[in-house]
mmCIF file of C-alpha atoms in Angstrom:
data_model
loop_
_atom_site.group_PDB
_atom_site.id
_atom_site.type_symbol
_atom_site.label_atom_id
_atom_site.label_comp_id
_atom_site.label_asym_id
_atom_site.label_seq_id
_atom_site.Cartn_x
_atom_site.Cartn_y
_atom_site.Cartn_z
ATOM 1 C CA UNK H 1 -10.412 -110.604 91.320
ATOM 2 C CA UNK H 2 -8.210 -111.552 94.271
ATOM 3 C CA UNK H 3 -5.401 -109.150 95.144
ATOM 4 C CA UNK H 4 -2.399 -110.099 97.239
ATOM 5 C CA UNK H 5 -1.852 -113.184 99.338
ATOM 6 C CA UNK H 6 -4.783 -115.485 100.007
ATOM 7 C CA UNK H 7 -4.864 -116.312 103.732
ATOM 8 C CA UNK H 8 -7.776 -118.714 103.602
ATOM 9 C CA UNK H 9 -10.976 -119.763 101.897
ATOM 10 C CA UNK H 10 -14.345 -120.416 103.570
ATOM 11 C CA UNK H 11 -17.158 -121.768 101.407
ATOM 12 C CA UNK H 12 -15.757 -120.064 98.317
ATOM 13 C CA UNK H 13 -15.139 -116.764 100.109
ATOM 14 C CA UNK H 14 -11.490 -115.697 99.880
ATOM 15 C CA UNK H 15 -9.739 -114.233 102.941
ATOM 16 C CA UNK H 16 -6.860 -111.869 102.220
ATOM 17 C CA UNK H 17 -5.101 -108.830 103.665
ATOM 18 C CA UNK H 18 -6.723 -105.516 102.855
ATOM 19 C CA UNK H 19 -4.569 -102.917 101.126
ATOM 20 C CA UNK H 20 -5.072 -99.150 100.793
ATOM 21 C CA UNK H 21 -6.851 -99.624 97.443
ATOM 22 C CA UNK H 22 -9.540 -101.662 99.286
ATOM 23 C CA UNK H 23 -10.639 -98.687 101.397
ATOM 24 C CA UNK H 24 -13.527 -97.726 99.054
ATOM 25 C CA UNK H 25 -15.032 -101.188 99.705
ATOM 26 C CA UNK H 26 -14.107 -101.204 103.403
ATOM 27 C CA UNK H 27 -15.803 -97.944 104.419
ATOM 28 C CA UNK H 28 -19.349 -98.964 103.356
ATOM 29 C CA UNK H 29 -18.947 -102.350 105.089
ATOM 30 C CA UNK H 30 -17.784 -100.607 108.263
ATOM 31 C CA UNK H 31 -20.811 -98.290 108.108
ATOM 32 C CA UNK H 32 -23.100 -101.289 107.540
ATOM 33 C CA UNK H 33 -21.656 -102.933 110.657
ATOM 34 C CA UNK H 34 -22.178 -99.877 112.837
ATOM 35 C CA UNK H 35 -25.727 -99.345 111.609
ATOM 36 C CA UNK H 36 -26.792 -103.007 111.697
ATOM 37 C CA UNK H 37 -25.344 -103.767 115.139
ATOM 38 C CA UNK H 38 -25.081 -100.505 117.100
ATOM 39 C CA UNK H 39 -24.661 -102.266 120.459
ATOM 40 C CA UNK H 40 -21.854 -104.493 119.174
ATOM 41 C CA UNK H 41 -19.381 -101.695 118.411
ATOM 42 C CA UNK H 42 -17.948 -98.849 120.461
ATOM 43 C CA UNK H 43 -18.262 -96.411 117.555
ATOM 44 C CA UNK H 44 -21.377 -95.103 115.892
ATOM 45 C CA UNK H 45 -21.571 -93.889 112.279
ATOM 46 C CA UNK H 46 -21.644 -90.282 113.544
ATOM 47 C CA UNK H 47 -18.414 -90.526 115.544
ATOM 48 C CA UNK H 48 -16.374 -93.148 113.689
ATOM 49 C CA UNK H 49 -13.490 -90.751 113.081
ATOM 50 C CA UNK H 50 -10.926 -93.477 112.407
ATOM 51 C CA UNK H 51 -12.745 -96.377 110.764
ATOM 52 C CA UNK H 52 -14.963 -94.017 108.795
ATOM 53 C CA UNK H 53 -12.155 -91.862 107.419
ATOM 54 C CA UNK H 54 -10.711 -92.771 104.035
ATOM 55 C CA UNK H 55 -7.434 -90.965 104.742
ATOM 56 C CA UNK H 56 -7.016 -92.605 108.151
ATOM 57 C CA UNK H 57 -7.800 -96.104 106.845
ATOM 58 C CA UNK H 58 -5.469 -95.746 103.851
ATOM 59 C CA UNK H 59 -2.630 -94.676 106.147
ATOM 60 C CA UNK H 60 -3.375 -97.446 108.643
ATOM 61 C CA UNK H 61 -3.406 -100.138 105.958
ATOM 62 C CA UNK H 62 -0.118 -98.815 104.591
ATOM 63 C CA UNK H 63 1.524 -99.124 108.058
ATOM 64 C CA UNK H 64 1.992 -102.901 107.889
ATOM 65 C CA UNK H 65 4.164 -103.061 111.022
ATOM 66 C CA UNK H 66 1.486 -101.624 113.303
ATOM 67 C CA UNK H 67 -1.934 -102.132 111.739
ATOM 68 C CA UNK H 68 -3.653 -104.516 109.382
ATOM 69 C CA UNK H 69 -7.069 -105.612 108.270
ATOM 70 C CA UNK H 70 -8.202 -108.765 106.581
ATOM 71 C CA UNK H 71 -11.185 -109.041 104.304
ATOM 72 C CA UNK H 72 -13.535 -111.738 103.115
ATOM 73 C CA UNK H 73 -14.303 -111.472 99.405
ATOM 74 C CA UNK H 74 -17.007 -113.167 97.386
ATOM 75 C CA UNK H 75 -15.609 -112.326 93.979
ATOM 76 C CA UNK H 76 -15.019 -108.566 94.101
ATOM 77 C CA UNK H 77 -17.525 -107.995 96.920
ATOM 78 C CA UNK H 78 -16.165 -107.395 100.432
ATOM 79 C CA UNK H 79 -18.482 -109.334 102.773
ATOM 80 C CA UNK H 80 -16.495 -109.372 106.012
ATOM 81 C CA UNK H 81 -13.573 -107.773 107.769
ATOM 82 C CA UNK H 82 -11.447 -107.794 110.904
ATOM 83 C CA UNK H 83 -8.824 -105.266 111.912
ATOM 84 C CA UNK H 84 -5.795 -105.788 114.096
ATOM 85 C CA UNK H 85 -3.632 -103.070 115.588
ATOM 86 C CA UNK H 86 -0.449 -103.179 117.608
ATOM 87 C CA UNK H 87 -0.053 -101.245 120.852
ATOM 88 C CA UNK H 88 1.465 -97.861 120.078
ATOM 89 C CA UNK H 89 3.679 -96.984 123.020
ATOM 90 C CA UNK H 90 6.896 -98.730 124.031
ATOM 91 C CA UNK H 91 5.345 -100.406 127.068
ATOM 92 C CA UNK H 92 2.439 -101.966 125.149
ATOM 93 C CA UNK H 93 4.037 -102.919 121.806
ATOM 94 C CA UNK H 94 3.934 -106.551 122.925
ATOM 95 C CA UNK H 95 0.119 -106.468 122.642
ATOM 96 C CA UNK H 96 -2.193 -106.305 119.667
ATOM 97 C CA UNK H 97 -5.990 -105.971 119.475
ATOM 98 C CA UNK H 98 -8.597 -107.219 117.051
ATOM 99 C CA UNK H 99 -11.223 -104.609 116.244
ATOM 100 C CA UNK H 100 -14.168 -104.130 113.909
ATOM 101 C CA UNK H 101 -14.902 -107.812 113.262
ATOM 102 C CA UNK H 102 -17.998 -108.047 111.059
ATOM 103 C CA UNK H 103 -19.526 -110.414 108.522
ATOM 104 C CA UNK H 104 -22.525 -109.460 106.363
ATOM 105 C CA UNK H 105 -25.534 -111.492 107.601
ATOM 106 C CA UNK H 106 -25.919 -113.571 104.407
ATOM 107 C CA UNK H 107 -22.384 -114.960 104.910
ATOM 108 C CA UNK H 108 -22.633 -115.866 108.597
ATOM 109 C CA UNK H 109 -22.530 -119.438 109.901
ATOM 110 C CA UNK H 110 -20.441 -120.515 106.920
ATOM 111 C CA UNK H 111 -16.957 -120.332 108.444
ATOM 112 C CA UNK H 112 -16.217 -116.826 107.161
ATOM 113 C CA UNK H 113 -15.963 -115.280 110.642
ATOM 114 C CA UNK H 114 -13.691 -118.071 111.883
ATOM 115 C CA UNK H 115 -11.456 -117.641 108.827
ATOM 116 C CA UNK H 116 -11.256 -113.875 109.413
ATOM 117 C CA UNK H 117 -10.338 -114.338 113.085
ATOM 118 C CA UNK H 118 -7.694 -116.935 112.142
ATOM 119 C CA UNK H 119 -6.204 -114.542 109.576
ATOM 120 C CA UNK H 120 -6.141 -111.668 112.107
ATOM 121 C CA UNK H 121 -4.407 -113.924 114.635
ATOM 122 C CA UNK H 122 -1.887 -114.948 111.979
ATOM 123 C CA UNK H 123 -1.171 -111.282 111.214
ATOM 124 C CA UNK H 124 -0.620 -110.440 114.895
ATOM 125 C CA UNK H 125 1.715 -113.428 115.299
ATOM 126 C CA UNK H 126 3.809 -112.125 112.396
ATOM 127 C CA UNK H 127 4.671 -108.906 114.237
ATOM 128 C CA UNK H 128 8.003 -109.283 116.011
ATOM 129 C CA UNK H 129 7.609 -108.982 119.772
ATOM 130 C CA UNK H 130 3.817 -109.368 119.912
ATOM 131 C CA UNK H 131 2.993 -111.997 122.530
ATOM 132 C CA UNK H 132 -0.596 -111.159 123.451
ATOM 133 C CA UNK H 133 -3.729 -110.536 121.433
ATOM 134 C CA UNK H 134 -6.864 -109.014 122.917
ATOM 135 C CA UNK H 135 -10.383 -108.153 121.861
ATOM 136 C CA UNK H 136 -13.783 -107.488 123.340
ATOM 137 C CA UNK H 137 -17.371 -108.424 122.579
ATOM 138 C CA UNK H 138 -20.483 -106.826 123.972
ATOM 139 C CA UNK H 139 -23.377 -108.736 125.463
ATOM 140 C CA UNK H 140 -25.235 -107.878 122.246
ATOM 141 C CA UNK H 141 -22.719 -109.958 120.274
ATOM 142 C CA UNK H 142 -22.818 -113.320 122.041
ATOM 143 C CA UNK H 143 -22.269 -115.153 118.752
ATOM 144 C CA UNK H 144 -19.019 -113.263 118.331
ATOM 145 C CA UNK H 145 -17.969 -114.166 121.872
ATOM 146 C CA UNK H 146 -18.542 -117.858 121.136
ATOM 147 C CA UNK H 147 -16.515 -117.510 117.928
ATOM 148 C CA UNK H 148 -13.619 -115.959 119.849
ATOM 149 C CA UNK H 149 -13.711 -118.675 122.498
ATOM 150 C CA UNK H 150 -13.627 -121.370 119.789
ATOM 151 C CA UNK H 151 -10.577 -119.612 118.314
ATOM 152 C CA UNK H 152 -8.764 -119.929 121.658
ATOM 153 C CA UNK H 153 -9.420 -116.601 123.353
ATOM 154 C CA UNK H 154 -10.018 -116.652 127.110
ATOM 155 C CA UNK H 155 -12.296 -114.206 128.896
ATOM 156 C CA UNK H 156 -10.471 -112.226 131.583
ATOM 157 C CA UNK H 157 -13.143 -109.795 132.678
ATOM 158 C CA UNK H 158 -16.418 -108.015 132.125
ATOM 159 C CA UNK H 159 -17.320 -104.364 132.216
ATOM 160 C CA UNK H 160 -20.942 -103.641 133.091
ATOM 161 C CA UNK H 161 -22.750 -100.917 131.149
ATOM 162 C CA UNK H 162 -19.740 -100.429 128.865
ATOM 163 C CA UNK H 163 -21.861 -98.979 126.067
ATOM 164 C CA UNK H 164 -25.080 -97.008 125.985
ATOM 165 C CA UNK H 165 -27.063 -96.533 122.798
ATOM 166 C CA UNK H 166 -30.434 -94.820 122.755
ATOM 167 C CA UNK H 167 -30.927 -95.490 126.462
ATOM 168 C CA UNK H 168 -29.949 -99.176 126.330
ATOM 169 C CA UNK H 169 -26.837 -100.347 128.190
ATOM 170 C CA UNK H 170 -24.742 -103.410 127.388
ATOM 171 C CA UNK H 171 -21.789 -104.915 129.177
ATOM 172 C CA UNK H 172 -18.566 -105.848 127.459
ATOM 173 C CA UNK H 173 -16.569 -109.075 127.745
ATOM 174 C CA UNK H 174 -12.774 -108.811 127.430
ATOM 175 C CA UNK H 175 -10.712 -111.635 125.955
ATOM 176 C CA UNK H 176 -7.011 -112.431 125.597
ATOM 177 C CA UNK H 177 -4.858 -114.972 123.793
ATOM 178 C CA UNK H 178 -1.142 -115.730 124.022
ATOM 179 C CA UNK H 179 0.296 -115.617 120.485
ATOM 180 C CA UNK H 180 4.030 -115.855 120.977
ATOM 181 C CA UNK H 181 6.995 -115.790 123.271
ATOM 182 C CA UNK H 182 8.735 -112.669 124.510
#
């Protein structure tokens, strides 16, 4: 059953904003992402204090002027997600960031990731005053980097050895996109 506004459809998978009632489906998907791709995310299941907290995620999804997440649903099953958050302090409220982008492996290469990124961009553009959208992708997530480039993001820098997991280091690529006028 689809709740709320449909933002897109990719191969029968519906893209829509996540609401606080979606948190019970969101938390296991977030954990799956962190466990399946530990070098693609800055958090690990053990220290994911924000994305792994039901209370935090419910509050974040209720704060529609500063945070949002979009989900990909195959029927009632959440199979992908992307978060977007607005800069918190006065000097950075013109920027927003995509975080936690993940699609369950069985749904990859079917347009679901592109639809999620497009929906996250659309959400950031809807915030008054947001003119820049950023994100990052580690060297372990080159497919994600290609997806972001196809969506219009431009790489502005790289950080070597940005993450270390079980003795393995990966660099991180930083991307930006203009999404509005000031």
